[in-house]
């Protein structure tokens, strides 16, 4: 038997409320009341051991009494009775259980929660919750929540891990004139999580934008795959609480999930083309703007202003939020100078000066709209004494419509006193993207441009490298048989060989003949070191020789080392000499890959050597990934210029670095028993790379 | 004759409006009208060539007709007539001219502006403007602006470089219930700038907080000294436009001033204990909170919430804005567990759960108020279905009063629908610090704690080091006689010797023979560098050879350097090569000092060597400064752990590094003709430091 289609959770034909109540102060009452007043067209069955009637509906003593088939069972009984209710739902072949009740893993009662989830899974029934406020779905006019009854339908879907914030957000959406296509609380995520819900929302036409409030991840890699798929179709805005270390602790204490490293989360969201907002307010603003405004064709925007100062603030904000300003001075002049007042500026920002009237704004708006080179506009207004703000308001509304029709996204920012604020309120209630601070205005436009940029980067391609998997698995098998988790030096070297990642060659020679023959084979220059358990500080006794460039120098060095060691430490037992390829300096990076507990397999690149821990100049991506993403990842590290060559140095072999990162990622993907690989430093030369040291760990289980 | 006391600008006994008008659409009318309706008690004299009457006042044809003595002349005539008006004001011994008129340096007409400023200076008269909207001063009920007429008096003073933003901000303060003690537009700053105004505001008791909107600085070092003095008495909040490169360009184009590097500005503001806000909105919120809330005794705060999610968001915000959360679990338990509901948490955030009533909040507020260990509170509320929000509003108001009386700063954040928003509006109109997003709430509290921390760091102390100034000046004299701006290697070395900053031994050889003989005397290994006035970046042209261990290698290197320089920079005049002791490795830093065009003398420390330009891991301070500031400056760089010793390395000699920075600062302060010093790298060892290379420039003038 298959799992039920997630659609029935959002568009059930029938719903039973188990724990329905006649008492208006009870959640069991509010849910029935909200379902009825919300206009749900399916069948509603209150269930309560007392039976009788609730809000005019016949109430059933047990769900098993209901003759109809039930798509969703909404459970609001106290925690100790939830399992029984779930069992009865299973008997009735209910498809989804929405468990509102709390008292499970969020207070440490993980056992009962797991038991319920396991039972449901065995009976092909799915669980939302527990510890949630319910589900609102505009498509079926279903408000199965104990939140506000007046949810405005619209095209933004919200998934929230926090119930309290979810209810408060519903209220906020009403105040801010935002319509919702759905809002779902996932709570403890005992079964259904964000990923499952994305499946529905991705194909749900009425949903234009998805907002997710998240504290911690379960099945991070599945979530990220689902996000990648979704963002191809519609923008996703994420707010993650627990950014800070202390915040993450607080998040972990109040939900069951372990909040992963916030920095990695940030990289993975970007890779999945998700817009990450800092605050709820910012997220809601972005959603509103993205839901109402068509995507632009291109990015060049102009700032139109009546004040220089606010124009500069908006310019700063454009840099912060990644809004590209159009800057062909000649075109700007041709477009705007016709009506530009004396003292004005036709550079971008277009400064209409404090003398600007609404007619002048109108002219500038029209010029921007008609220009084939301008694709977006930020319009700023500072209150002035004689300005005709009452005329301005309809102009703004009309301009917004025209720009939307032309697919040129536009934001407005009006700063001033009571009259200005009244104008802002009026425009807001007419769904115009209007703000009172330039940073806020530009932030929304920036989110749109960022998403627009993401769309052009979408790619299905996955790049992997040929790896001798069976050789690697052979090594891993030996390590595991040996009861170890970490690989020894020669084992790590063998894995590197299987992936064709070069390391400095070396060998041990027991006598001069072996040394000479080996060097001739390996090539020069070489380093020679005495091998002896009794000699700890080799260079102190003259046991090391650097930079030997030919056979003659190898012979001389061998004799010198033997002489030095025998005279300075006569009792030492000498086993021979180790000869290694001499490593020349280059750019020292670190390349790694690991299976992260929260996020799944990830790769990392950064500045290597001793600077790894100090500068923390690293960049992450999730696996699988393609060559282009690897290149972006390398470009993100601050020390990228070192690879391009600084101070007269030649450019480094970035192609081979990219290949090496792909190889390391492929090892992790194909050899599932490896949990961690780290090459540090990986020296990148003008041609080729060399890994000087590698650490590899095998999964614990 | 002395310059007039700045107080007369804010509290004039008489004011003449030159260019007063009967036409209500003219600025010359609005100013007279605002002065009269604002309730100004001094004498007002309209001046207009037509004479007759304006708003019931006798109008004079010329200022010279007025028999009274005039403190302030407010000039609103068109730019070409301004100079004449100023001249007449001088005749009448007017103390201050407020030049409202535009058409000067902001559109390139610098000459006329300079002429007016020069003339005024010669006549001991001071100029505010031109290109401003005027002055409002609550102390004299003077509204000499063409902005709104209804400015609410209060205790926040605003200085703004942008007129349009200034007027808009007045409007905003009215909407947001903010009272102003003064608002002054500085415009082109032909004479009076922010520094002059700070002098008045510092001693002005009615002013509790000062906000400055700034685009570019003139006399940056004087401004910073004035800020340092002011922040000892009252908080200063700065918004600087032109953060971004493009923003700085826009700022420079629309005012006369050159916006300096934003990064340096940021460091100097911190050093002057100024709070820097990102946006106008944030700045106004901070000012409002700082003006109304007494400073705390200590910093530990608690978060009280009815929702876990919003608690985590606030915790994240606390980290971002530097709010310290109290975390003694035992004390928290004792303080809150008495009334904590089942499922609640007495850890910080204190989670009262979704069941919280206003009584429960009240109990938690009381407990926080009484606790001798808690010094501040962030109270969060997420709308819930059954919450008694009407009871909550008076509780919040009373709690705010009690916490203020106890000097425990408190912010409230309420998230929800219409009922919640109504409550927020009501509380706002009663001056309660209430917000609708946790980040905004915490931001204001963070500003207060930051200022509180600053106050404890205040110090008058200046540290300098003994420098042989006459020896340095001797070097500078020779350089200037030679017509150069930069010092040659041996001259730089002499300056370093005068400050006792050690450099590796070295000598200059004019030919190969001298090089070989000198090296044999000095010992190996050595570094060889080309000496040429024409070659600034020696390694870029192959003018450097490292680690030369014997005579043979010195000869080879000499030939290679000569060949490289001659082929890559054929026109360079080569004077020889410098040979220096090869230095052992240590932590490579950069230490520098320069006289910045915008900010005056500054010092810098950062990660040195090739990483300077790549990692840009540097920190700045203004001069003069003391040892503690130098230590803070060093701690700010990301690579600070390198000095503490990473990967088993020993701790570096931070004391000597501090001394070296003080020495470099002292050179700049005492030898006024030096404009730039840069030691890079300065190698810091376990004991002592060594400067490997120093670049010194002499001022251009």
PDB file of C-alpha atoms in Angstrom, chain A residues 231-356:
ATOM      1  CA  UNK A 231      13.106  27.426  -6.290  1.00  0.00           C
ATOM      2  CA  UNK A 232      13.141  26.606  -9.998  1.00  0.00           C
ATOM      3  CA  UNK A 233       9.418  27.320 -10.001  1.00  0.00           C
ATOM      4  CA  UNK A 234       8.780  29.833  -7.222  1.00  0.00           C
ATOM      5  CA  UNK A 235      10.793  31.866  -4.727  1.00  0.00           C
ATOM      6  CA  UNK A 236      11.344  30.484  -1.227  1.00  0.00           C
ATOM      7  CA  UNK A 237      12.146  32.824   1.678  1.00  0.00           C
ATOM      8  CA  UNK A 238      13.647  31.298   4.825  1.00  0.00           C
ATOM      9  CA  UNK A 239      14.020  32.749   8.314  1.00  0.00           C
ATOM     10  CA  UNK A 240      16.214  30.584  10.506  1.00  0.00           C
ATOM     11  CA  UNK A 241      16.301  31.213  14.217  1.00  0.00           C
ATOM     12  CA  UNK A 242      19.350  30.042  16.101  1.00  0.00           C
ATOM     13  CA  UNK A 243      21.899  32.008  14.027  1.00  0.00           C
ATOM     14  CA  UNK A 244      23.960  32.734  17.110  1.00  0.00           C
ATOM     15  CA  UNK A 245      25.537  30.059  19.273  1.00  0.00           C
ATOM     16  CA  UNK A 246      23.322  30.943  22.211  1.00  0.00           C
ATOM     17  CA  UNK A 247      20.283  31.167  19.954  1.00  0.00           C
ATOM     18  CA  UNK A 248      21.062  27.701  18.604  1.00  0.00           C
ATOM     19  CA  UNK A 249      21.193  26.399  22.179  1.00  0.00           C
ATOM     20  CA  UNK A 250      17.835  27.996  22.939  1.00  0.00           C
ATOM     21  CA  UNK A 251      16.387  26.520  19.749  1.00  0.00           C
ATOM     22  CA  UNK A 252      17.673  23.072  20.588  1.00  0.00           C
ATOM     23  CA  UNK A 253      16.205  23.264  24.069  1.00  0.00           C
ATOM     24  CA  UNK A 254      12.747  24.119  22.890  1.00  0.00           C
ATOM     25  CA  UNK A 255      12.365  21.875  19.901  1.00  0.00           C
ATOM     26  CA  UNK A 256      13.705  18.415  19.462  1.00  0.00           C
ATOM     27  CA  UNK A 257      15.965  19.203  16.523  1.00  0.00           C
ATOM     28  CA  UNK A 258      19.631  19.939  16.592  1.00  0.00           C
ATOM     29  CA  UNK A 259      20.381  23.264  14.956  1.00  0.00           C
ATOM     30  CA  UNK A 260      23.371  22.781  12.680  1.00  0.00           C
ATOM     31  CA  UNK A 261      26.092  25.311  12.040  1.00  0.00           C
ATOM     32  CA  UNK A 262      24.461  28.487  10.891  1.00  0.00           C
ATOM     33  CA  UNK A 263      27.289  29.304   8.520  1.00  0.00           C
ATOM     34  CA  UNK A 264      26.901  26.048   6.603  1.00  0.00           C
ATOM     35  CA  UNK A 265      23.138  26.561   6.541  1.00  0.00           C
ATOM     36  CA  UNK A 266      23.702  29.936   4.928  1.00  0.00           C
ATOM     37  CA  UNK A 267      25.845  28.479   2.145  1.00  0.00           C
ATOM     38  CA  UNK A 268      23.423  25.643   1.489  1.00  0.00           C
ATOM     39  CA  UNK A 269      20.458  27.993   1.267  1.00  0.00           C
ATOM     40  CA  UNK A 270      22.307  30.076  -1.287  1.00  0.00           C
ATOM     41  CA  UNK A 271      23.205  26.942  -3.226  1.00  0.00           C
ATOM     42  CA  UNK A 272      19.511  25.947  -3.178  1.00  0.00           C
ATOM     43  CA  UNK A 273      18.675  29.471  -4.434  1.00  0.00           C
ATOM     44  CA  UNK A 274      16.686  30.256  -1.332  1.00  0.00           C
ATOM     45  CA  UNK A 275      16.393  33.864  -0.103  1.00  0.00           C
ATOM     46  CA  UNK A 276      17.395  34.052   3.538  1.00  0.00           C
ATOM     47  CA  UNK A 277      15.860  36.926   5.490  1.00  0.00           C
ATOM     48  CA  UNK A 278      17.224  38.075   8.816  1.00  0.00           C
ATOM     49  CA  UNK A 279      13.979  38.948  10.560  1.00  0.00           C
ATOM     50  CA  UNK A 280      10.320  37.989  10.277  1.00  0.00           C
ATOM     51  CA  UNK A 281       9.482  41.524   9.211  1.00  0.00           C
ATOM     52  CA  UNK A 282      11.985  41.381   6.366  1.00  0.00           C
ATOM     53  CA  UNK A 283      10.745  37.933   5.294  1.00  0.00           C
ATOM     54  CA  UNK A 284       7.123  39.085   5.154  1.00  0.00           C
ATOM     55  CA  UNK A 285       8.069  42.186   3.158  1.00  0.00           C
ATOM     56  CA  UNK A 286      10.013  40.093   0.662  1.00  0.00           C
ATOM     57  CA  UNK A 287       7.155  37.606   0.297  1.00  0.00           C
ATOM     58  CA  UNK A 288       4.651  40.370  -0.252  1.00  0.00           C
ATOM     59  CA  UNK A 289       6.790  42.007  -2.909  1.00  0.00           C
ATOM     60  CA  UNK A 290       7.672  38.747  -4.658  1.00  0.00           C
ATOM     61  CA  UNK A 291       4.054  37.599  -4.690  1.00  0.00           C
ATOM     62  CA  UNK A 292       2.760  40.806  -6.248  1.00  0.00           C
ATOM     63  CA  UNK A 293       5.505  41.864  -8.613  1.00  0.00           C
ATOM     64  CA  UNK A 294       6.397  40.075 -11.865  1.00  0.00           C
ATOM     65  CA  UNK A 295      10.047  39.144 -12.315  1.00  0.00           C
ATOM     66  CA  UNK A 296      12.087  41.620 -14.384  1.00  0.00           C
ATOM     67  CA  UNK A 297      13.746  40.856 -17.688  1.00  0.00           C
ATOM     68  CA  UNK A 298      17.026  42.434 -16.681  1.00  0.00           C
ATOM     69  CA  UNK A 299      18.479  44.184 -13.670  1.00  0.00           C
ATOM     70  CA  UNK A 300      19.465  47.799 -14.309  1.00  0.00           C
ATOM     71  CA  UNK A 301      17.535  50.132 -12.010  1.00  0.00           C
ATOM     72  CA  UNK A 302      17.326  53.876 -11.454  1.00  0.00           C
ATOM     73  CA  UNK A 303      16.813  55.867  -8.267  1.00  0.00           C
ATOM     74  CA  UNK A 304      14.467  58.848  -8.676  1.00  0.00           C
ATOM     75  CA  UNK A 305      14.565  61.260  -5.733  1.00  0.00           C
ATOM     76  CA  UNK A 306      13.808  64.798  -4.598  1.00  0.00           C
ATOM     77  CA  UNK A 307      16.612  64.747  -2.012  1.00  0.00           C
ATOM     78  CA  UNK A 308      20.314  64.046  -2.508  1.00  0.00           C
ATOM     79  CA  UNK A 309      20.814  62.625   0.974  1.00  0.00           C
ATOM     80  CA  UNK A 310      18.150  59.980   0.739  1.00  0.00           C
ATOM     81  CA  UNK A 311      19.452  59.151  -2.733  1.00  0.00           C
ATOM     82  CA  UNK A 312      22.855  58.379  -1.230  1.00  0.00           C
ATOM     83  CA  UNK A 313      21.282  56.230   1.484  1.00  0.00           C
ATOM     84  CA  UNK A 314      19.405  54.270  -1.181  1.00  0.00           C
ATOM     85  CA  UNK A 315      22.620  53.890  -3.199  1.00  0.00           C
ATOM     86  CA  UNK A 316      24.324  52.426  -0.122  1.00  0.00           C
ATOM     87  CA  UNK A 317      21.371  50.098   0.345  1.00  0.00           C
ATOM     88  CA  UNK A 318      21.632  48.990  -3.308  1.00  0.00           C
ATOM     89  CA  UNK A 319      25.180  47.841  -2.664  1.00  0.00           C
ATOM     90  CA  UNK A 320      24.143  46.038   0.505  1.00  0.00           C
ATOM     91  CA  UNK A 321      21.231  44.193  -1.111  1.00  0.00           C
ATOM     92  CA  UNK A 322      22.785  43.602  -4.524  1.00  0.00           C
ATOM     93  CA  UNK A 323      20.660  45.925  -6.655  1.00  0.00           C
ATOM     94  CA  UNK A 324      22.494  46.902  -9.819  1.00  0.00           C
ATOM     95  CA  UNK A 325      22.139  50.583 -10.713  1.00  0.00           C
ATOM     96  CA  UNK A 326      22.128  51.631 -14.331  1.00  0.00           C
ATOM     97  CA  UNK A 327      25.090  53.868 -15.065  1.00  0.00           C
ATOM     98  CA  UNK A 328      25.398  54.827 -18.692  1.00  0.00           C
ATOM     99  CA  UNK A 329      25.658  58.579 -18.145  1.00  0.00           C
ATOM    100  CA  UNK A 330      24.869  59.434 -21.741  1.00  0.00           C
ATOM    101  CA  UNK A 331      21.623  57.440 -21.826  1.00  0.00           C
ATOM    102  CA  UNK A 332      20.593  58.788 -18.428  1.00  0.00           C
ATOM    103  CA  UNK A 333      21.145  62.301 -19.686  1.00  0.00           C
ATOM    104  CA  UNK A 334      19.107  61.655 -22.822  1.00  0.00           C
ATOM    105  CA  UNK A 335      16.329  60.065 -20.792  1.00  0.00           C
ATOM    106  CA  UNK A 336      15.960  62.612 -18.024  1.00  0.00           C
ATOM    107  CA  UNK A 337      17.628  65.921 -18.845  1.00  0.00           C
ATOM    108  CA  UNK A 338      14.675  67.211 -20.910  1.00  0.00           C
ATOM    109  CA  UNK A 339      12.640  68.047 -17.808  1.00  0.00           C
ATOM    110  CA  UNK A 340      15.453  68.142 -15.215  1.00  0.00           C
ATOM    111  CA  UNK A 341      15.328  71.334 -13.130  1.00  0.00           C
ATOM    112  CA  UNK A 342      18.308  73.629 -12.664  1.00  0.00           C
ATOM    113  CA  UNK A 343      20.474  72.225  -9.796  1.00  0.00           C
ATOM    114  CA  UNK A 344      19.091  68.744 -10.584  1.00  0.00           C
ATOM    115  CA  UNK A 345      21.163  65.725 -11.591  1.00  0.00           C
ATOM    116  CA  UNK A 346      20.510  63.244 -14.366  1.00  0.00           C
ATOM    117  CA  UNK A 347      23.150  60.916 -12.999  1.00  0.00           C
ATOM    118  CA  UNK A 348      21.827  57.916 -11.138  1.00  0.00           C
ATOM    119  CA  UNK A 349      20.375  58.785  -8.514  1.00  0.00           C
ATOM    120  CA  UNK A 350      18.175  61.029 -10.657  1.00  0.00           C
ATOM    121  CA  UNK A 351      17.856  64.074  -8.363  1.00  0.00           C
ATOM    122  CA  UNK A 352      14.746  66.129  -9.164  1.00  0.00           C
ATOM    123  CA  UNK A 353      15.675  68.497  -6.273  1.00  0.00           C
ATOM    124  CA  UNK A 354      13.507  69.802  -3.456  1.00  0.00           C
ATOM    125  CA  UNK A 355      11.510  71.809  -6.001  1.00  0.00           C
ATOM    126  CA  UNK A 356      10.102  68.625  -7.563  1.00  0.00           C
TER     127      UNK A 356
END
